[in-house]
Amino acid sequence: MNFQDICKNIFRFFKKNNHTEENPTKKQNNTNNIDTSSISTDIISSNRKTSNDLTTSDIDFNSYFKDLKKTLLGRDTIFLVNDTNNEIRQHYDKSYVGHIDYNKFIKSQRQKKHYFNKQGMNYAFFAIPDKSILQKNRLPFKTNTPYRHVDKLGEVVYDLKDVVDETDCDITDSHIKRTAGPKINAYILSKFHDKSYEYYLEKIYEKIKIYHVEKYKGDLMSQKNWSYGEGELKDKYYYVPTDAVNLVNEYETLIDEAPEEFKLYKKRPSLYFRNNQSISNKKLLLLSDSYAERLFHSFIAYYREVFAYWDHWDFNEDVVKWYNPDDVVELRGERFLDNPLYFSDMYHEEI
């Protein structure tokens, strides 16, 4: 089977099974339509616009979000609000003041790349677009072009909005879908190595299987995040369909072989895998946040070993020396760019 046939089969699979593609309202009228008519009118200006006509200029975001936990009902999806990084506000609230220092961030990332390259390791930073960026047309208000930190950071951050789109978001989750992993990994490999995105995508799809999950509970449906009480609305979205990824072959979990001090970052567990039938014999160090768990199957399709370490911006040189990877990928949800720590403050090596 050639690559074109593979792509056609993948397209037919997603057309048949994916419940959040181009027009989810049409596909799932009984499960995915969210009523936004109950949104508080306290934040609507005196012209008494309905929620469907709201624009960002009509909204006092503090009032808009004050009675919510961490979920906001949108059009056919649910968004994250009131998080420590203020995802929606940093993109859409003109009064919001961000915390990132662009010049310092750029300098810091160049120093970090120099550190890894000097040791013969590939390194790059990749930002996964926030759900409120990918699905901005489903927000419960109208907006113009959003404000994004990645637009100010030039070559030191790869914006994965070039790779993923609105169909790569689950209805009730703040993270990217697991089926976005092959696209993200193929893009990363094309930046590190000498083959094309299409080449790596084909190779990865040969090593994975995509399967349907009928009842998926996203992180935005947890008790601490859900904003709208018990009852019919919660029951309606408590479980939704999605698709997930696994390898076609067996792989090993190696976390017991890692040094004790690297098994956890604070309370966050590391992930460590070996795939003896991987595409390459290379080792990947993945410096990531909670997105790592959703993407690791696609990474271990290509890499012989993958160690995913939750570093929360902290630089741990001991992890690098112990693991000695070929490639180092720093992968973060876009919203976390608003509160960085800087490599230059932790590791004082001049370029």
Short mmCIF file of C-alpha atoms in Angstrom, two decimals:
data_model
loop_
_atom_site.label_atom_id
_atom_site.label_comp_id
_atom_site.label_asym_id
_atom_site.label_seq_id
_atom_site.Cartn_x
_atom_site.Cartn_y
_atom_site.Cartn_z
CA MET A 1 0.00 0.00 0.00
CA ASN A 2 1.49 3.36 -1.02
CA PHE A 3 1.34 6.58 0.99
CA GLN A 4 -1.62 7.99 -0.92
CA ASP A 5 -3.65 4.85 -0.15
CA ILE A 6 -2.66 5.13 3.53
CA CYS A 7 -3.82 8.74 3.65
CA LYS A 8 -7.12 7.83 1.97
CA ASN A 9 -7.71 5.07 4.53
CA ILE A 10 -6.90 7.42 7.41
CA PHE A 11 -9.30 10.02 6.01
CA ARG A 12 -12.07 7.43 5.65
CA PHE A 13 -11.43 6.23 9.23
CA PHE A 14 -11.74 9.72 10.70
CA LYS A 15 -14.76 10.58 8.54
CA LYS A 16 -16.51 7.52 9.88
CA ASN A 17 -15.43 7.68 13.53
CA ASN A 18 -14.39 11.21 14.53
CA HIS A 19 -17.20 13.06 16.30
CA THR A 20 -15.61 16.51 16.51
CA GLU A 21 -14.62 17.26 12.93
CA GLU A 22 -15.76 19.97 10.56
CA ASN A 23 -19.39 20.24 11.60
CA PRO A 24 -19.97 18.52 14.95
CA THR A 25 -23.33 20.25 15.38
CA LYS A 26 -24.62 18.50 12.28
CA LYS A 27 -23.11 15.16 13.27
CA GLN A 28 -24.15 15.12 16.92
CA ASN A 29 -27.22 17.26 17.39
CA ASN A 30 -28.29 15.13 20.35
CA THR A 31 -24.99 15.17 22.25
CA ASN A 32 -22.81 18.16 21.43
CA ASN A 33 -25.00 21.26 21.21
CA ILE A 34 -24.35 23.44 24.24
CA ASP A 35 -26.90 26.02 25.24
CA THR A 36 -25.15 29.33 25.91
CA SER A 37 -28.37 31.25 26.56
CA SER A 38 -27.90 30.88 30.32
CA ILE A 39 -24.66 32.89 30.39
CA SER A 40 -24.94 35.72 32.89
CA THR A 41 -26.22 39.00 31.45
CA ASP A 42 -24.25 40.93 34.07
CA ILE A 43 -21.34 41.19 31.65
CA ILE A 44 -23.43 42.40 28.71
CA SER A 45 -23.38 46.12 27.92
CA SER A 46 -26.43 48.35 27.96
CA ASN A 47 -27.44 47.54 24.39
CA ARG A 48 -28.56 44.15 25.82
CA LYS A 49 -26.92 41.95 23.26
CA THR A 50 -27.62 38.23 23.47
CA SER A 51 -24.75 35.88 24.34
CA ASN A 52 -24.46 34.85 20.69
CA ASP A 53 -23.79 38.50 19.72
CA LEU A 54 -21.24 39.25 22.47
CA THR A 55 -17.86 40.59 21.46
CA THR A 56 -14.75 40.99 23.62
CA SER A 57 -15.41 44.74 23.86
CA ASP A 58 -18.72 44.00 25.65
CA ILE A 59 -17.13 41.88 28.37
CA ASP A 60 -15.74 42.62 31.79
CA PHE A 61 -13.80 39.36 32.03
CA ASN A 62 -13.49 39.47 35.82
CA SER A 63 -17.28 39.57 36.15
CA TYR A 64 -17.75 37.11 33.32
CA PHE A 65 -15.67 34.39 35.00
CA LYS A 66 -16.18 35.15 38.71
CA ASP A 67 -18.94 32.58 39.35
CA LEU A 68 -17.26 29.80 37.35
CA LYS A 69 -14.86 27.14 38.51
CA LYS A 70 -12.63 26.19 35.57
CA THR A 71 -15.10 25.47 32.77
CA LEU A 72 -16.84 27.81 30.36
CA LEU A 73 -19.57 26.57 28.03
CA GLY A 74 -18.94 27.48 24.42
CA ARG A 75 -20.55 26.57 21.15
CA ASP A 76 -20.33 22.78 20.89
CA THR A 77 -17.34 22.56 23.24
CA ILE A 78 -16.08 23.47 26.73
CA PHE A 79 -13.17 25.83 27.48
CA LEU A 80 -10.75 26.23 30.38
CA VAL A 81 -11.09 29.41 32.48
CA ASN A 82 -9.78 30.73 35.80
CA ASP A 83 -6.57 28.74 35.42
CA THR A 84 -3.33 30.10 36.84
CA ASN A 85 -2.17 31.08 33.35
CA ASN A 86 -5.46 32.77 32.40
CA GLU A 87 -5.67 31.12 29.00
CA ILE A 88 -8.67 32.98 27.61
CA ARG A 89 -7.81 36.33 29.16
CA GLN A 90 -4.23 36.32 27.85
CA HIS A 91 -5.58 35.88 24.33
CA TYR A 92 -8.76 37.98 24.34
CA ASP A 93 -8.84 40.47 27.23
CA LYS A 94 -7.18 43.71 26.13
CA SER A 95 -6.75 44.76 29.75
CA TYR A 96 -4.77 41.64 30.67
CA VAL A 97 -1.08 42.20 31.46
CA GLY A 98 1.14 39.22 30.66
CA HIS A 99 4.16 38.13 32.68
CA ILE A 100 6.61 37.06 29.99
CA ASP A 101 9.70 39.11 29.15
CA TYR A 102 10.12 38.52 25.40
CA ASN A 103 13.73 39.62 25.09
CA LYS A 104 14.78 37.58 28.10
CA PHE A 105 12.84 34.54 26.87
CA ILE A 106 14.49 34.68 23.43
CA LYS A 107 17.97 35.03 24.92
CA SER A 108 17.27 32.22 27.38
CA GLN A 109 16.10 29.82 24.68
CA ARG A 110 19.14 30.54 22.52
CA GLN A 111 21.37 29.73 25.47
CA LYS A 112 19.50 26.51 26.13
CA LYS A 113 19.80 25.42 22.49
CA HIS A 114 23.51 26.19 22.58
CA TYR A 115 23.90 24.08 25.74
CA PHE A 116 22.34 21.01 24.10
CA ASN A 117 23.92 21.46 20.68
CA LYS A 118 27.39 21.68 22.27
CA GLN A 119 26.80 18.16 23.58
CA GLY A 120 25.70 16.83 20.19
CA MET A 121 21.99 16.85 21.05
CA ASN A 122 19.22 18.32 18.92
CA TYR A 123 16.96 20.69 20.86
CA ALA A 124 13.89 22.75 20.04
CA PHE A 125 10.89 24.26 21.81
CA PHE A 126 7.36 23.55 20.52
CA ALA A 127 4.15 25.25 21.69
CA ILE A 128 0.81 23.43 21.35
CA PRO A 129 -1.90 26.03 20.62
CA ASP A 130 -4.52 26.54 23.29
CA LYS A 131 -8.00 25.21 22.71
CA SER A 132 -9.34 28.77 22.75
CA ILE A 133 -7.05 29.47 19.77
CA LEU A 134 -7.82 26.34 17.77
CA GLN A 135 -11.56 26.62 18.44
CA LYS A 136 -11.92 30.37 18.80
CA ASN A 137 -15.02 30.31 16.59
CA ARG A 138 -16.71 28.19 19.27
CA LEU A 139 -16.16 30.66 22.10
CA PRO A 140 -19.40 32.12 23.51
CA PHE A 141 -18.38 35.56 22.26
CA LYS A 142 -17.13 36.97 18.98
CA THR A 143 -13.52 37.98 18.67
CA ASN A 144 -11.01 39.35 16.21
CA THR A 145 -7.46 38.06 15.90
CA PRO A 146 -6.30 36.81 19.32
CA TYR A 147 -3.16 38.01 21.07
CA ARG A 148 -0.51 35.29 21.24
CA HIS A 149 2.94 35.25 22.87
CA VAL A 150 4.28 32.96 20.13
CA ASP A 151 3.89 35.78 17.63
CA LYS A 152 6.56 37.73 19.53
CA LEU A 153 9.11 34.94 19.99
CA GLY A 154 10.42 34.40 16.48
CA GLU A 155 12.56 31.39 15.74
CA VAL A 156 13.03 30.18 19.34
CA VAL A 157 9.52 28.64 19.52
CA TYR A 158 7.84 26.50 16.87
CA ASP A 159 4.12 27.23 16.76
CA LEU A 160 2.28 23.94 16.23
CA LYS A 161 -0.74 25.79 14.91
CA ASP A 162 0.86 25.05 11.55
CA VAL A 163 0.19 21.35 12.25
CA VAL A 164 -2.99 20.96 14.32
CA ASP A 165 -6.46 22.45 13.91
CA GLU A 166 -9.86 22.60 15.61
CA THR A 167 -10.57 18.91 14.93
CA ASP A 168 -7.63 18.02 17.20
CA CYS A 169 -9.50 19.10 20.35
CA ASP A 170 -11.76 16.94 22.50
CA ILE A 171 -15.09 18.47 23.55
CA THR A 172 -14.50 18.21 27.31
CA ASP A 173 -10.70 18.32 27.60
CA SER A 174 -8.25 21.22 27.84
CA HIS A 175 -5.55 19.19 26.07
CA ILE A 176 -4.90 18.18 22.51
CA LYS A 177 -6.35 14.89 21.26
CA ARG A 178 -4.15 11.80 21.34
CA THR A 179 -4.67 11.40 17.59
CA ALA A 180 -2.82 14.71 17.07
CA GLY A 181 0.37 12.98 18.24
CA PRO A 182 1.46 11.54 14.87
CA LYS A 183 1.20 14.95 13.21
CA ILE A 184 3.11 16.67 15.99
CA ASN A 185 5.84 14.04 16.08
CA ALA A 186 6.25 14.04 12.28
CA TYR A 187 6.60 17.83 12.32
CA ILE A 188 9.21 17.72 15.10
CA LEU A 189 11.22 15.04 13.31
CA SER A 190 11.18 17.05 10.09
CA LYS A 191 12.77 19.95 11.98
CA PHE A 192 15.45 17.75 13.58
CA HIS A 193 16.35 15.43 10.72
CA ASP A 194 16.68 15.34 6.95
CA LYS A 195 13.38 13.81 5.83
CA SER A 196 10.06 15.50 5.09
CA TYR A 197 7.02 15.83 7.32
CA GLU A 198 5.12 13.48 4.96
CA TYR A 199 7.85 10.85 5.17
CA TYR A 200 7.83 10.74 8.97
CA LEU A 201 4.03 10.82 9.12
CA GLU A 202 3.79 7.78 6.86
CA LYS A 203 6.36 5.87 8.93
CA ILE A 204 4.61 6.67 12.21
CA TYR A 205 1.18 5.66 10.91
CA GLU A 206 2.65 2.27 9.98
CA LYS A 207 3.59 1.74 13.63
CA ILE A 208 0.39 2.83 15.40
CA LYS A 209 -3.26 1.91 15.57
CA ILE A 210 -6.12 4.30 16.16
CA TYR A 211 -9.09 3.04 18.13
CA HIS A 212 -12.43 4.46 19.15
CA VAL A 213 -13.33 5.28 22.77
CA GLU A 214 -17.08 5.55 23.22
CA LYS A 215 -17.04 7.03 26.75
CA TYR A 216 -14.27 9.53 27.43
CA LYS A 217 -14.24 11.81 30.46
CA GLY A 218 -12.16 14.92 29.77
CA ASP A 219 -10.31 16.82 32.47
CA LEU A 220 -12.81 19.70 32.34
CA MET A 221 -15.52 17.36 33.66
CA SER A 222 -13.79 16.73 36.98
CA GLN A 223 -15.59 17.88 40.12
CA LYS A 224 -13.04 20.63 40.79
CA ASN A 225 -13.36 22.02 37.24
CA TRP A 226 -17.03 21.66 36.27
CA SER A 227 -18.86 24.99 36.75
CA TYR A 228 -22.52 24.20 36.11
CA GLY A 229 -23.71 21.92 38.91
CA GLU A 230 -25.37 18.53 38.77
CA GLY A 231 -28.18 17.47 36.48
CA GLU A 232 -29.01 17.06 32.82
CA LEU A 233 -26.26 19.29 31.43
CA LYS A 234 -23.51 17.51 33.34
CA ASP A 235 -24.95 14.11 32.45
CA LYS A 236 -24.97 15.13 28.80
CA TYR A 237 -21.24 15.90 28.69
CA TYR A 238 -19.85 13.63 31.41
CA TYR A 239 -18.83 11.09 28.78
CA VAL A 240 -18.21 11.88 25.10
CA PRO A 241 -16.66 9.84 22.26
CA THR A 242 -13.06 10.28 21.17
CA ASP A 243 -10.25 8.37 19.45
CA ALA A 244 -6.97 7.21 20.96
CA VAL A 245 -3.64 5.77 19.83
CA ASN A 246 -1.59 2.69 20.63
CA LEU A 247 1.35 0.90 19.05
CA VAL A 248 0.84 -2.13 16.84
CA ASN A 249 3.59 -3.94 18.78
CA GLU A 250 4.44 -4.46 22.44
CA TYR A 251 6.66 -1.96 24.24
CA GLU A 252 8.29 -1.81 27.67
CA THR A 253 7.74 0.48 30.63
CA LEU A 254 11.11 1.23 32.22
CA ILE A 255 10.35 3.74 34.96
CA ASP A 256 11.60 1.32 37.65
CA GLU A 257 15.03 1.49 36.01
CA ALA A 258 15.26 5.28 36.31
CA PRO A 259 17.19 6.84 39.18
CA GLU A 260 14.91 7.46 42.13
CA GLU A 261 15.36 11.24 42.01
CA PHE A 262 14.07 11.39 38.42
CA LYS A 263 10.93 9.27 38.84
CA LEU A 264 8.96 12.27 40.06
CA TYR A 265 9.05 16.01 39.66
CA LYS A 266 7.41 17.05 42.92
CA LYS A 267 4.18 15.00 42.61
CA ARG A 268 4.31 14.59 38.83
CA PRO A 269 5.42 11.13 37.66
CA SER A 270 7.91 10.72 34.85
CA LEU A 271 7.28 8.36 31.92
CA TYR A 272 9.96 6.03 30.54
CA PHE A 273 9.45 3.61 27.63
CA ARG A 274 11.43 1.39 25.29
CA ASN A 275 10.19 0.18 21.92
CA ASN A 276 12.44 -2.52 20.46
CA GLN A 277 10.60 -2.26 17.13
CA SER A 278 10.94 1.51 16.81
CA ILE A 279 11.67 3.25 13.53
CA SER A 280 15.04 4.52 14.80
CA ASN A 281 17.44 3.59 17.60
CA LYS A 282 17.49 7.16 18.93
CA LYS A 283 16.65 8.34 22.44
CA LEU A 284 14.31 11.24 23.18
CA LEU A 285 14.19 13.39 26.29
CA LEU A 286 10.77 15.01 26.40
CA LEU A 287 10.57 18.04 28.69
CA SER A 288 6.86 18.56 28.97
CA ASP A 289 3.75 19.32 30.96
CA SER A 290 0.50 17.33 31.11
CA TYR A 291 0.41 17.05 27.30
CA ALA A 292 3.12 14.35 27.37
CA GLU A 293 0.78 11.51 28.35
CA ARG A 294 -1.47 12.28 25.39
CA LEU A 295 1.34 12.13 22.85
CA PHE A 296 3.88 9.55 23.99
CA HIS A 297 2.63 6.64 21.85
CA SER A 298 3.47 8.60 18.72
CA PHE A 299 6.91 9.44 20.05
CA ILE A 300 7.77 5.85 20.98
CA ALA A 301 6.72 4.71 17.51
CA TYR A 302 9.84 6.48 16.23
CA TYR A 303 12.28 6.52 19.17
CA ARG A 304 13.86 3.44 20.76
CA GLU A 305 13.57 5.09 24.18
CA VAL A 306 11.53 8.03 25.45
CA PHE A 307 11.93 9.64 28.86
CA ALA A 308 9.27 12.25 29.59
CA TYR A 309 10.18 14.52 32.49
CA TRP A 310 7.80 17.09 33.94
CA ASP A 311 10.18 19.98 34.52
CA HIS A 312 7.81 22.95 34.97
CA TRP A 313 10.48 25.17 33.36
CA ASP A 314 13.11 24.04 35.88
CA PHE A 315 16.34 22.95 34.21
CA ASN A 316 17.78 19.72 35.60
CA GLU A 317 21.24 19.11 34.15
CA ASP A 318 21.52 15.83 36.07
CA VAL A 319 18.64 14.34 34.05
CA VAL A 320 20.42 15.27 30.82
CA LYS A 321 23.74 13.75 31.95
CA TRP A 322 22.10 10.53 33.14
CA TYR A 323 19.88 9.93 30.13
CA ASN A 324 22.23 11.28 27.41
CA PRO A 325 19.55 11.67 24.72
CA ASP A 326 19.95 12.19 20.98
CA ASP A 327 17.03 14.63 20.76
CA VAL A 328 15.55 16.96 23.38
CA VAL A 329 12.03 18.25 22.80
CA GLU A 330 10.55 20.92 25.02
CA LEU A 331 6.81 20.71 24.48
CA ARG A 332 4.28 22.93 26.26
CA GLY A 333 0.72 24.05 26.08
CA GLU A 334 0.69 27.61 24.79
CA ARG A 335 -0.95 29.05 27.90
CA PHE A 336 2.13 28.20 29.99
CA LEU A 337 4.25 30.66 28.01
CA ASP A 338 2.74 33.43 30.12
CA ASN A 339 4.63 32.36 33.28
CA PRO A 340 8.09 31.13 32.29
CA LEU A 341 11.26 30.58 34.22
CA TYR A 342 14.40 31.45 32.31
CA PHE A 343 17.30 29.12 31.56
CA SER A 344 19.67 32.06 31.82
CA ASP A 345 18.65 32.52 35.48
CA MET A 346 19.36 28.86 36.31
CA TYR A 347 22.38 28.05 34.19
CA HIS A 348 24.90 30.82 33.79
CA GLU A 349 26.76 29.73 30.68
CA GLU A 350 27.53 32.36 28.06
CA ILE A 351 26.94 31.69 24.37
#
